[in-house]
Every structure is written in structure tokens, then in C-alpha cells.
XYZ file of C-alpha atoms in Angstrom:
662
model
C 57.108 11.121 11.998
C 53.512 10.230 11.125
C 52.921 12.210 8.167
C 49.234 11.507 8.423
C 48.689 12.689 11.575
C 50.511 15.807 11.257
C 48.499 16.696 8.024
C 45.519 15.752 9.946
C 46.076 17.862 13.299
C 47.974 20.789 11.858
C 46.395 23.917 12.652
C 47.355 27.786 11.339
C 45.036 29.380 14.582
C 47.742 31.360 16.554
C 45.221 31.421 19.834
C 44.224 27.591 19.570
C 45.660 26.916 23.025
C 44.259 30.373 24.657
C 41.877 28.352 26.488
C 38.993 29.302 29.070
C 37.737 27.149 32.010
C 34.861 29.301 33.393
C 32.648 32.337 31.960
C 30.445 34.546 33.726
C 27.245 33.883 32.384
C 24.422 35.885 31.022
C 23.342 39.482 32.866
C 20.276 39.406 34.510
C 17.935 37.153 36.394
C 15.185 34.943 35.353
C 11.847 36.128 35.732
C 10.991 33.211 38.130
C 7.752 33.406 40.942
C 6.910 31.707 44.029
C 4.234 29.986 42.339
C 6.701 28.650 39.335
C 9.092 27.312 41.796
C 6.975 25.593 43.780
C 4.753 24.204 40.780
C 6.642 24.159 37.621
C 8.429 20.820 36.631
C 12.251 21.038 36.908
C 12.369 20.772 33.100
C 10.150 23.945 32.664
C 12.509 25.651 35.178
C 15.805 24.478 33.358
C 14.398 25.337 30.173
C 14.555 29.224 31.010
C 18.198 28.973 31.880
C 19.115 27.004 28.926
C 17.275 29.921 27.095
C 19.324 32.570 28.598
C 22.489 30.125 28.139
C 21.867 30.346 24.277
C 21.429 34.192 24.361
C 17.905 35.111 24.783
C 17.395 37.870 27.137
C 15.855 36.817 30.510
C 13.675 39.972 30.279
C 12.006 38.516 27.054
C 11.281 35.261 28.552
C 7.538 35.686 29.538
C 6.354 35.490 25.413
C 4.242 32.674 24.222
C 6.371 30.267 22.760
C 6.496 29.071 19.162
C 8.683 25.973 17.516
C 9.286 26.662 14.104
C 9.918 23.052 12.305
C 11.381 22.628 9.391
C 13.054 20.247 6.477
C 16.128 22.832 6.171
C 18.933 20.943 4.262
C 22.608 22.177 3.529
C 25.041 25.290 4.639
C 23.903 28.047 3.083
C 26.431 31.279 3.486
C 24.641 34.859 4.205
C 25.377 35.531 0.762
C 23.487 32.588 -0.655
C 26.105 30.855 -1.892
C 26.955 26.970 -0.487
C 29.195 25.992 2.218
C 28.016 22.899 1.869
C 25.306 21.575 -0.434
C 21.840 19.991 0.286
C 19.894 17.631 -1.374
C 17.371 19.329 -3.635
C 16.883 23.072 -3.752
C 13.329 22.451 -2.396
C 15.052 22.691 1.193
C 18.251 25.113 0.490
C 16.122 28.370 1.210
C 13.871 27.207 3.817
C 15.992 28.941 6.393
C 15.057 32.200 5.565
C 11.865 31.298 5.715
C 12.142 30.150 9.118
C 14.111 33.605 10.043
C 11.694 35.707 8.675
C 8.998 34.035 10.816
C 10.884 33.690 13.825
C 11.792 38.124 13.688
C 8.432 38.224 13.256
C 7.391 36.247 16.501
C 10.288 37.977 18.533
C 9.084 41.362 17.495
C 5.662 41.034 18.759
C 6.454 39.402 21.895
C 7.036 35.958 21.550
C 9.844 33.077 22.077
C 10.664 31.287 18.591
C 12.467 28.043 18.730
C 13.840 26.128 15.938
C 13.973 22.659 14.812
C 15.126 20.633 11.300
C 14.364 17.157 10.117
C 16.168 17.326 6.804
C 14.867 15.458 3.526
C 15.496 13.597 0.587
C 15.376 14.552 -2.878
C 13.083 11.793 -5.121
C 14.719 13.070 -8.115
C 18.085 12.687 -6.783
C 17.646 8.969 -5.966
C 15.438 8.085 -8.632
C 17.021 4.787 -10.217
C 19.201 4.161 -7.391
C 18.932 1.906 -3.806
C 18.480 5.692 -2.214
C 14.635 5.076 -3.402
C 14.077 2.093 -1.172
C 13.977 4.936 1.674
C 11.795 7.698 0.052
C 8.482 6.890 1.178
C 9.643 4.960 4.116
C 11.112 8.526 5.163
C 8.065 9.885 5.540
C 6.529 8.216 8.156
C 9.751 8.478 10.367
C 9.737 11.998 9.556
C 6.420 12.511 10.469
C 7.317 11.215 14.177
C 10.564 12.636 14.692
C 8.517 16.124 13.664
C 5.946 14.800 16.252
C 8.487 14.033 18.909
C 10.197 16.889 18.667
C 6.790 18.933 18.825
C 6.303 16.931 22.222
C 9.726 17.392 23.497
C 9.061 21.388 23.970
C 6.765 20.859 26.670
C 6.398 24.932 26.876
C 5.203 25.250 23.313
C 2.300 27.149 22.358
C 1.855 26.981 18.695
C 3.802 25.369 15.837
C 4.855 26.691 12.621
C 5.836 24.133 10.189
C 7.690 25.007 7.134
C 8.734 22.514 4.083
C 8.771 22.253 0.690
C 9.084 18.868 -1.580
C 7.849 15.087 -2.192
C 8.272 13.523 1.463
C 9.300 16.445 3.487
C 5.835 18.512 2.814
C 3.787 15.263 3.447
C 5.753 14.418 6.537
C 5.176 17.699 8.047
C 1.452 17.990 6.981
C 1.201 14.420 8.977
C 2.917 15.632 12.154
C 0.745 18.843 12.267
C -2.514 16.665 11.862
C -1.110 14.652 14.752
C -0.460 17.802 16.770
C -4.151 19.128 16.680
C -4.348 20.228 20.409
C -2.178 23.406 19.562
C -2.496 26.307 17.103
C -0.594 25.661 13.948
C 0.168 26.469 10.585
C 2.259 25.148 7.364
C 4.613 27.400 5.066
C 5.128 26.268 1.986
C 8.557 26.400 0.072
C 7.442 27.490 -2.734
C 8.952 26.759 -5.937
C 12.279 27.176 -8.516
C 11.875 29.335 -11.632
C 12.457 27.470 -15.177
C 15.211 28.502 -17.501
C 14.576 31.591 -19.848
C 15.913 28.777 -22.462
C 16.296 25.012 -21.958
C 13.884 22.290 -20.008
C 12.321 21.727 -16.797
C 13.255 19.458 -14.277
C 10.971 16.637 -14.767
C 11.835 16.585 -18.644
C 15.613 17.239 -17.860
C 15.662 13.905 -15.732
C 15.081 11.771 -19.214
C 18.749 13.209 -20.821
C 20.113 9.372 -20.481
C 17.238 7.579 -22.150
C 17.049 10.487 -25.030
C 20.607 10.432 -25.513
C 20.483 6.619 -25.944
C 17.827 6.735 -28.352
C 20.120 9.229 -30.166
C 17.452 11.800 -29.639
C 19.669 14.190 -27.768
C 23.265 14.687 -28.114
C 26.054 14.897 -25.456
C 26.402 18.785 -25.974
C 22.592 19.604 -25.574
C 22.433 17.305 -22.460
C 25.071 18.849 -21.032
C 23.962 22.592 -21.817
C 20.252 21.414 -20.512
C 21.307 20.102 -17.462
C 23.190 23.004 -16.309
C 20.256 25.108 -16.858
C 17.211 23.203 -15.652
C 16.954 24.465 -12.111
C 17.039 28.053 -12.751
C 17.275 29.538 -9.368
C 18.499 27.887 -6.422
C 15.554 27.537 -3.983
C 12.462 25.856 -4.102
C 10.451 22.858 -5.352
C 10.143 21.802 -9.393
C 8.655 23.691 -12.125
C 5.984 21.061 -12.658
C 2.463 20.145 -10.879
C 4.461 16.739 -9.321
C 3.999 15.472 -5.877
C 6.135 18.512 -4.010
C 3.926 21.406 -5.712
C 0.920 19.202 -5.310
C 1.720 18.856 -1.623
C 1.856 22.545 -0.964
C -1.868 22.812 -2.958
C -3.145 20.072 -0.595
C -1.668 21.841 2.301
C -3.281 24.942 1.282
C -7.002 23.399 0.314
C -6.729 21.973 3.669
C -6.710 25.178 5.428
C -3.364 24.902 7.043
C -1.833 27.985 5.091
C -2.251 31.486 4.661
C -4.190 32.236 1.158
C -2.285 32.150 -1.740
C 0.529 30.567 -0.430
C 1.294 27.389 -1.985
C 3.579 27.486 -5.203
C 5.543 31.395 -4.598
C 8.091 31.415 -6.397
C 11.621 30.549 -3.708
C 13.703 33.581 -2.617
C 11.284 36.448 -3.692
C 9.895 39.265 -1.600
C 6.444 37.964 -1.880
C 7.604 34.427 -1.180
C 9.753 35.894 2.172
C 6.264 37.353 3.393
C 4.353 34.262 3.609
C 6.672 33.761 6.915
C 5.732 36.648 8.232
C 2.045 36.597 7.318
C 2.079 32.406 8.725
C 3.450 33.910 12.129
C 0.947 36.747 12.536
C -2.041 33.813 11.400
C -0.570 31.703 14.124
C -0.646 34.435 16.696
C -4.386 34.922 15.879
C -5.086 31.326 16.355
C -3.582 31.739 19.750
C -5.309 34.494 20.507
C -8.741 33.126 19.705
C -8.229 29.638 21.038
C -8.239 27.863 18.221
C -6.354 24.533 17.380
C -5.186 22.197 14.638
C -8.248 20.019 15.046
C -10.565 23.089 14.369
C -9.147 23.391 11.232
C -8.323 19.797 10.201
C -11.632 18.777 9.849
C -13.509 15.808 7.218
C -14.672 19.255 5.401
C -11.219 19.985 5.106
C -10.246 16.723 3.853
C -13.133 17.121 1.234
C -11.892 20.189 0.368
C -8.111 19.007 -0.440
C -9.618 16.261 -2.496
C -11.637 18.448 -4.733
C -8.809 20.520 -5.048
C -6.340 18.144 -6.028
C -8.741 16.890 -8.631
C -9.124 20.555 -10.317
C -5.352 20.648 -10.567
C -4.873 17.645 -11.822
C -2.240 16.777 -9.063
C 0.052 13.934 -8.414
C -1.035 10.121 -7.679
C 1.062 10.423 -4.978
C -1.148 12.322 -2.956
C -3.316 9.235 -2.969
C -1.101 8.115 -0.505
C -0.847 11.265 1.475
C -4.084 12.627 1.843
C -5.267 9.214 3.576
C -2.234 9.000 5.779
C -2.932 12.757 6.818
C -6.544 11.911 7.444
C -5.062 9.337 9.678
C -2.882 11.343 11.552
C -5.710 13.659 12.152
C -8.395 10.999 13.285
C -10.567 11.684 10.338
C -12.456 9.008 8.102
C -9.993 7.856 5.625
C -10.967 8.035 2.082
C -11.308 4.787 -0.073
C -10.936 4.057 -3.787
C -14.945 5.405 -3.789
C -13.917 8.189 -2.459
C -11.571 9.192 -5.017
C -13.380 7.819 -7.838
C -16.718 9.653 -6.871
C -14.608 13.402 -6.355
C -12.976 12.779 -9.824
C -16.121 12.220 -11.344
C -17.420 15.478 -10.177
C -14.749 17.670 -10.444
C -13.532 19.056 -13.253
C -9.681 19.772 -13.845
C -9.113 23.280 -14.264
C -5.145 24.026 -14.320
C -2.983 23.784 -17.551
C 0.214 23.060 -16.104
C 3.105 20.975 -16.572
C 3.271 17.611 -16.727
C -0.371 17.550 -17.842
C -0.946 20.624 -20.031
C -2.432 20.734 -22.405
C -0.184 23.883 -22.458
C 3.303 23.102 -20.556
C 3.037 26.573 -18.182
C 5.175 26.276 -15.185
C 4.032 26.305 -11.544
C 5.024 30.042 -10.885
C 2.769 30.794 -13.639
C 0.013 28.564 -11.953
C 0.954 31.190 -8.574
C 0.578 34.173 -10.536
C -2.697 33.149 -12.109
C -4.087 32.788 -8.716
C -3.166 29.532 -7.355
C -5.337 27.626 -4.812
C -7.843 30.597 -4.194
C -8.578 31.138 -7.602
C -9.171 27.452 -8.407
C -11.542 27.766 -5.135
C -13.552 30.840 -6.414
C -14.365 28.357 -9.849
C -15.101 25.200 -7.482
C -17.461 27.461 -4.934
C -19.488 28.371 -7.766
C -20.021 24.940 -9.128
C -21.142 24.153 -5.514
C -18.374 21.855 -4.999
C -16.334 22.714 -1.820
C -17.218 23.004 2.171
C -17.447 26.646 2.921
C -18.042 26.717 6.339
C -14.332 25.124 7.080
C -12.145 27.283 9.264
C -8.474 28.267 7.646
C -5.247 28.866 9.493
C -6.438 32.360 9.314
C -8.799 31.677 12.058
C -11.433 32.911 9.486
C -13.772 30.501 7.277
C -13.370 29.612 3.795
C -15.813 31.626 2.624
C -14.636 34.624 4.310
C -10.932 33.859 2.713
C -12.416 33.314 -0.991
C -14.630 36.960 -1.102
C -11.340 38.489 0.487
C -9.506 36.974 -2.490
C -12.000 37.945 -5.094
C -11.739 41.456 -4.312
C -7.933 41.641 -3.191
C -5.273 44.172 -4.710
C -3.033 41.018 -4.191
C -5.462 39.166 -6.779
C -5.183 42.050 -9.380
C -1.304 42.636 -8.827
C -0.817 38.634 -9.804
C -2.771 38.402 -12.657
C -1.654 41.805 -14.118
C 2.199 39.943 -13.796
C 1.794 37.321 -15.540
C 0.115 38.953 -18.240
C 3.003 42.054 -18.518
C 5.883 39.653 -17.745
C 4.793 36.165 -19.759
C 2.325 37.539 -22.025
C 0.233 34.804 -20.748
C -3.983 35.304 -19.744
C -4.391 34.137 -16.159
C -7.499 32.498 -17.690
C -5.482 30.411 -20.038
C -3.655 28.650 -17.036
C -6.478 28.129 -14.281
C -9.726 28.251 -16.374
C -13.177 27.897 -15.534
C -15.220 24.726 -15.784
C -16.603 25.904 -19.719
C -13.369 26.704 -20.677
C -11.387 23.886 -19.163
C -14.331 21.579 -21.165
C -13.716 22.966 -24.290
C -10.374 22.696 -24.128
C -10.759 18.896 -23.578
C -9.045 18.954 -20.110
C -10.565 15.632 -18.655
C -10.338 14.276 -14.911
C -6.806 13.590 -13.041
C -6.908 9.891 -12.047
C -9.041 6.367 -12.956
C -8.729 3.710 -10.905
C -8.733 0.011 -13.431
C -9.556 -3.246 -11.715
C -9.166 -6.333 -13.694
C -7.809 -9.641 -12.929
C -4.308 -8.324 -12.505
C -5.455 -5.628 -10.161
C -8.375 -7.131 -7.836
C -7.753 -4.569 -5.269
C -7.391 -1.844 -7.748
C -4.581 0.529 -9.716
C -4.093 3.929 -10.545
C -3.172 5.579 -13.824
C -2.818 9.237 -14.411
C -5.636 9.271 -17.298
C -5.539 12.507 -18.338
C -1.878 12.358 -19.271
C -2.524 9.914 -22.254
C -1.366 11.072 -25.431
C -4.793 11.596 -27.091
C -3.095 10.466 -30.448
C -3.598 6.987 -28.666
C -7.205 7.284 -27.858
C -9.751 5.536 -30.124
C -12.512 7.347 -31.759
C -14.589 6.984 -28.932
C -11.868 8.850 -26.473
C -10.741 5.399 -24.922
C -7.671 3.773 -24.432
C -7.698 0.241 -25.766
C -4.372 -1.865 -25.710
C -3.808 -5.506 -26.350
C -0.440 -6.685 -26.208
C 2.392 -9.341 -24.906
C 4.056 -8.741 -21.696
C 7.766 -8.257 -21.268
C 8.206 -8.971 -17.598
C 11.058 -7.028 -15.546
C 11.937 -7.557 -11.565
C 13.693 -4.582 -11.422
C 13.682 -0.997 -12.519
C 17.313 -1.237 -13.422
C 16.489 -3.864 -16.004
C 13.767 -2.255 -17.708
C 15.374 1.047 -18.182
C 18.109 -1.057 -19.472
C 15.785 -2.435 -22.092
C 14.661 0.825 -22.955
C 17.580 2.406 -23.667
C 19.105 -0.474 -25.439
C 16.043 -1.244 -27.891
C 14.710 -4.075 -25.862
C 10.950 -2.506 -25.709
C 9.069 -1.836 -29.332
C 5.695 -0.191 -29.728
C 2.961 -1.805 -28.609
C 4.840 -4.062 -25.569
C 3.791 -4.166 -22.243
C 6.296 -3.343 -20.042
C 5.532 -5.005 -16.606
C 7.778 -4.558 -13.527
C 6.660 -6.578 -10.379
C 8.270 -7.046 -7.111
C 8.536 -3.454 -6.536
C 5.985 -2.549 -4.151
C 6.302 -1.972 -0.197
C 7.667 -5.194 0.666
C 10.030 -5.514 -2.640
C 11.731 -2.067 -2.767
C 9.655 0.105 0.074
C 7.695 0.923 -3.059
C 10.017 2.937 -5.035
C 9.221 5.558 -7.673
C 9.784 4.578 -11.111
C 10.242 7.832 -13.135
C 13.005 6.625 -14.947
C 10.693 4.604 -16.902
C 7.555 6.833 -16.960
C 9.447 10.256 -18.018
C 11.449 8.031 -20.544
C 8.285 6.677 -21.973
C 6.912 10.480 -22.180
C 9.754 11.998 -23.680
C 10.649 8.988 -26.291
C 8.953 9.607 -29.501
C 7.733 6.075 -29.598
C 6.832 6.024 -25.785
C 3.163 6.580 -26.082
C 2.554 3.441 -27.468
C 4.115 1.235 -24.467
C 1.990 0.762 -22.012
C 3.506 0.159 -18.312
C 2.088 -1.972 -15.664
C 3.863 -2.272 -12.267
C 2.939 -2.362 -8.355
C 5.806 0.253 -7.564
C 4.192 4.104 -7.339
C 4.978 6.954 -10.152
C 6.584 10.482 -9.344
C 4.357 13.277 -9.675
C 5.528 14.287 -13.142
C 4.542 10.872 -14.811
C 2.661 10.766 -17.585
C 0.826 8.287 -20.277
C -0.429 5.225 -20.030
C 1.339 4.201 -17.025
C -0.736 1.932 -14.332
C 0.850 1.857 -11.066
C -0.093 0.937 -7.313
C -1.425 -2.395 -8.652
C -2.783 -4.169 -5.620
C -2.180 -7.316 -4.529
C 2.020 -6.212 -5.066
C 3.182 -9.441 -6.230
C 5.209 -10.283 -3.332
C 2.198 -10.335 -1.390
C 0.629 -12.966 -3.506
C -0.901 -10.753 -6.455
C -1.846 -11.912 -9.457
C 0.624 -9.316 -11.522
C 3.793 -11.643 -9.750
C 2.470 -14.689 -11.946
C 3.203 -12.929 -15.002
C 5.984 -14.308 -17.622
C 7.168 -12.676 -20.983
C 4.959 -13.071 -24.128
C 1.670 -13.202 -21.796
C -1.199 -11.339 -23.604
C -2.676 -7.946 -21.174
C -5.588 -6.405 -22.412
C -5.859 -2.543 -21.000
C -8.882 -0.455 -21.089
C -9.399 3.031 -19.926
C -11.835 5.535 -20.179
C -10.341 9.045 -19.046
C -13.717 10.576 -19.110
C -16.021 7.913 -17.317
C -12.924 7.226 -15.236
C -13.270 3.226 -15.645
C -11.090 1.172 -16.250
C -9.280 -2.776 -16.241
C -6.243 -4.286 -16.711
C -6.324 -7.961 -17.393
C -4.686 -11.481 -18.423
C -5.843 -12.844 -21.046
C -3.947 -15.481 -22.404
C -0.505 -17.162 -23.041
C 1.821 -17.034 -25.701
C -0.410 -19.339 -28.069
C -3.561 -19.151 -26.488
C -5.798 -16.228 -26.129
C -8.135 -16.669 -22.977
C -11.033 -14.259 -21.566
C -10.462 -12.631 -18.149
C -12.316 -15.001 -16.282
C -10.422 -18.119 -17.729
C -7.096 -15.440 -17.205
C -7.993 -15.533 -13.785
C -8.307 -19.424 -13.387
C -4.599 -19.680 -14.926
C -3.267 -17.226 -12.782
C -4.067 -18.548 -9.517
C -2.832 -21.827 -10.579
C 0.720 -20.480 -11.235
C 3.652 -19.869 -9.020
C 5.301 -16.666 -8.059
C 7.595 -15.344 -11.112
C 10.778 -17.165 -10.380
C 12.973 -13.902 -10.032
C 10.501 -12.055 -7.869
C 11.805 -11.239 -4.724
C 12.651 -8.191 -2.332
C 15.515 -6.412 -3.844
C 18.611 -7.565 -2.279
C 19.632 -3.959 -1.285
C 16.410 -3.388 0.648
C 17.400 -1.883 4.200
C 16.163 -3.490 7.470
C 14.550 -0.134 8.202
C 12.240 -0.407 5.436
C 11.645 -4.323 5.647
C 10.045 -3.149 9.169
C 8.643 -0.362 7.687
C 6.993 -2.690 5.094
C 5.793 -4.891 7.500
C 4.258 -2.541 9.697
C 2.409 -1.092 7.136
C 0.911 -3.895 5.914
C -0.211 -4.606 9.122
C -1.886 -1.197 8.575
C -3.749 -1.530 5.624
C -1.275 -1.209 3.232
C -1.215 1.510 0.113
C -4.639 2.102 -0.128
C -5.084 3.404 3.681
C -1.879 5.431 2.961
C 1.212 2.944 4.224
C 0.574 4.611 7.280
C 1.316 3.384 11.118
C -2.283 2.470 12.403
C -0.884 1.411 15.977
C -3.891 0.004 16.998
C -4.054 -2.760 14.218
C -0.297 -3.417 14.474
C -0.441 -4.136 18.645
C -3.214 -6.260 17.546
C -1.672 -8.426 14.902
C 1.635 -8.176 17.207
C -0.624 -9.684 20.226
C -2.128 -12.079 18.187
C 0.914 -13.189 16.894
C 2.368 -13.628 20.446
C -0.500 -15.563 21.667
C -0.221 -18.156 18.872
C 3.591 -18.636 19.764
C 2.312 -19.019 23.272
C 0.005 -21.462 22.651
C 2.533 -23.242 20.146
C 5.008 -23.569 22.861
C 2.721 -24.917 25.632
C 1.557 -27.675 23.110
C 5.129 -28.859 22.370
């Protein structure tokens, strides 16, 4: 007797062999007509058969068909307990939103359909090879979402439900590429912070703080257990997940006051029903996503991003959304112009100055409250249409006088004792509190194509008297994040060092996030005195003097790939003027100027240890090649089909010519 097979194949169900080989089928008849049978494709007709086969009543087949797409993950019991865990809280509860929207659609005579493309968790994959699939996933998921939309030819509209770092941008790209349909986005909201403890951003540094003797083993275990205080929603800080929700609303793709709602609560669930009604109104008025996603909407999204002080990852995602919608793709000059003209107004984690969680930004009024201030400053295009079918001007008029606004702001004061205007400030208040614009784009001989720093997050104590960050130090060069975090944990990084991480852009790792490093530097006592420079990208919660997106990347011939230990680097960042430079200025015993440094770097070979990560998947290698042919990181790491086809055609012609000449 094979005991293994016996154990596997054992069954305790008494009727397991009570089989049935035919069934009567659904009651009733399909609502067919002569015209349908004569003119409709066979797929449309067979679709009706499948609809009733799944249990939909034949008499209710005639309504508008609305496709619901989401990033749902895990298996959640009816009582909310896990049957199988999801990857993260951000997709754990979104099925409840799907159900509420579907019930609203059905109640008004529509026919809801649902499809799913789950998403990874950037927090879970930090410091692992899972991060090599993070950014490439966005493009793949957007393509699958679009394929699912097209694969239901009878759909009349689409509703996208998503929450987190890559799932929400993928959903936005998918809807942006479906401009001929009515559509709307339902953000998955945020998780609540613990009553006593740390947020989900700071908690990711327990390893580094424990290694540095700044946190006990027991404290690490206790704090880590409580950081996700409720089971659903994105993280409690204004990282990529929260910023992507904000951008979705700023684009006009949601109902008003949708981003950052507390997951699982009644007001969050109501968003799904409101969204279902909004997309029905779009259908009735003949509106489509292309009517909402315009250059004006894109401008508003960039303005609101700057006012919130959002994640630098949106510098990758907003251009990708623009590309998918067929709009003009913003460049570095556009980002610089917007950030110089738009004041930062929101005080939340991780930038502060007060560490308010994102749910407080929601109660303070969220995106529409910020937009009221931006409207008064003349910074918005109010003529754009929103997902409600109404122009932005009408939405803001409604918000300013709404009961909802008054109730939210009162709740924040009564429950948390926080004045709403301490979280979302007027430009005058923000100026008095010292809030500066979000990002700066340093150039220089190490970043001739540019780089990004969240300059608003540089610790004020390390700025010079004139408010400018100036550092000159020697490089410690690493070619893997694992080696760099090991150096931090074991005392290999000291105040004043220039920590340089190379070969971690798209060609090296799929452009991994390096949150392990940036968060450690944020929360270690000496971290504010260390400068990080890399061709990788950062988590949306990253802070401090951390310069990423350095271009060209090392493996594409970028000068950053030629640095060696002991090289002198000079960094200058003006957080107010939003200007900066990052330059190689000398070797160990010899100081040079930036111009001489440029010549020295040009003559050097690539660092001998710089290479694609050995664990880089072929899928990601292909993604890296395709996005490089499409313009690279500064065009959003997209797939520009025309550019790719042109490159392939050119390469094929050259190959054919070479073959003919042999």
C-alpha cells in the first residue's frame, strides 16, 4: 500500500461518488429577436447562453453591461477572516467594493461583469528578487486589463477598483487606453494607524534599527504586530499607493472625495455605489474616458501631486498614463515648472512637518479641499470634465458648500483633536510653516540626463544658513542593495559618506525600489548625514538626501557606473529654488572641478562589478529592453509600440543587409 497516495487521495465526503451526468439547465428563454439572430456575432449570442448558465435570469439580460475590474487578492471569508492570505492589505478588501458596485448596477437594471488581475506588494518584496518584477508588473497588468476590457465585446462601460503602488497605476493606464468607453476608478482607500505604535513605513526599518542598537527585539516584535491596524487599504503614509489614489482623483477619474477613504468603513463602501451611479450618468450623456482624460486633466494631476508632496514614483506613472491616453507626455521641464509654481499644502507622513496619517488628510477634505486652495491661486484648469459628468468648477462649488465637507472636518477635530487646517493648509499657512515644494531634478556630470530628489524631505538641520543642502564627501560604491544594507547594519557607512548604488536601473534590476536603504537612513540617528545616489528608484515614503533615477543608468553607459570607492562627489540642492547638481569632482588624492571630472569619467571603464543582477528574470530583461527602446525612465518606462517596431524593423533591415553582404 502506498501510504503517501492513500493520505493524499483520502476523502471523508459520503456523497463524493454520487455523480450526475446531465442537468436540466436554466429556466426560461433567451430574449432573442430576428435581428439578433440574423446580425449579431456568434460570440454575442453564445455570451447570452453563458450568462444564464452562470445563473443570471434571462429576463434581466437586456440591461447595460458594465465590466468591473479589480486587483483583488487572497480569499476572504464572509466574516472577514482569511481563508487564504493576499499579498497585502491593499487588495484584501476591494472585493467588497466590487460587490457594492455590482449590486448597484444590477438594482438599476444593468448587467455587471467582473474580472481580476491581482497585484504584488512593494513592501513585501523590498530587498528581495521579487522587487525585480515590481515596475515591469505595471506594464503587464495594464496590458492584461486592456485585454480583458476588449475580450468582453458587449461591455458598455468599465469600472476599475485598485489601491496600491503598481495596481492603481496599471488600472489608470488601462482605462486611459480605453478612451472610447465610459469609465471610472474606485480607489481602495487606506488602512488605519495603530492607536499606539508605528506606521507601515517606519515599521519596515525594524531590522536596521535593531542592528544599530536603537530598538530592542521585544519592541520590534510588538510594534511590527500592530502596524497594519485594520485589514484593508493602502499604507498610512503618502507613498506611491496613496499618491496614485490622489492622482486618480485629480485626473477627474473618480467621484469627488474618493482618494484615501478608510478601507472597510461605510463611507468607503458608499464610494462604490456612487461610482456605479456616476458611470451610468456618463452612459446616459454619451461621455467617454477620452472626454475626461485631457491635457488639462493631466496638468491638474501634476499640480495636485505637487501640492500633496507626493511620491517620486509618480514621475514614472503620470507620463505612462499620458502615453496610454495619447496625450503629450510631460518632461523634466514640465515637472520643474509645476513644482516651482505650486506650493506644498499637505502635512502628512512621511514629509510632515507633522506626521499625520493619510486618513486625516481624507477627513480634512482630501483632494477637493486641496483643489479649493489651488483654485483660489489660479493653478487649476476648472473647465475639465470629471467622472461625474460635471466640470471641475461645479464639483468644487458643490464641495465647498457640502454637508460632507462639514461632517468630515468636524469628525477630525472631535475624534483626533486635530484642526483640519493643520493637515491641509492655505498657501499662506504652508509658507509660514516652512513647507517647500516636493521634488528637485539635479543634473551634473554624474546625471547628465537628470535625477530626482524629494528635496522637501531633507532634514532642515542639515541645510546651510541660506536653506541650501551642500555636501562634499567620498564615495562608497555598491553594486547590490544587499551589500549596501549590510554595510549600514554592520557599521560600514558613517556620517558624511556618499553611499552610491549602481547598476540597479531597468537594465540591472527592473529599476528596483531601494526603500531598505532610504528608510534606514531616515530612521537611524546618523542617517541624515549620509547622502545616497543611485540609478534605482525609491519607495514613495523615502525621505532625506536621497538622489535616484540617475540617468543614464550605469548599464546604459551612464557616468555613475564609472565611480570607484574614494571618489569625491559634490551635491548641491536648493529645496526652494528647486535646482541642484550632483558632480564627480576628484579622485582619492586629487580634487578636480566638474569639467575636469567629466573628462576623467569619460576615460574610465565601467565599474568591474556592475552587471545585471544574476537573478534578473528573462521577463524583466525583455521589459527593460522594450522600455529602453521607448524612451526609458524619463518617458515613464512605457511600451511605445511605434518606437519599438521602428527599432525592430531597423535592426531587421541591418541584419538582412549584413547577411546579403556575406
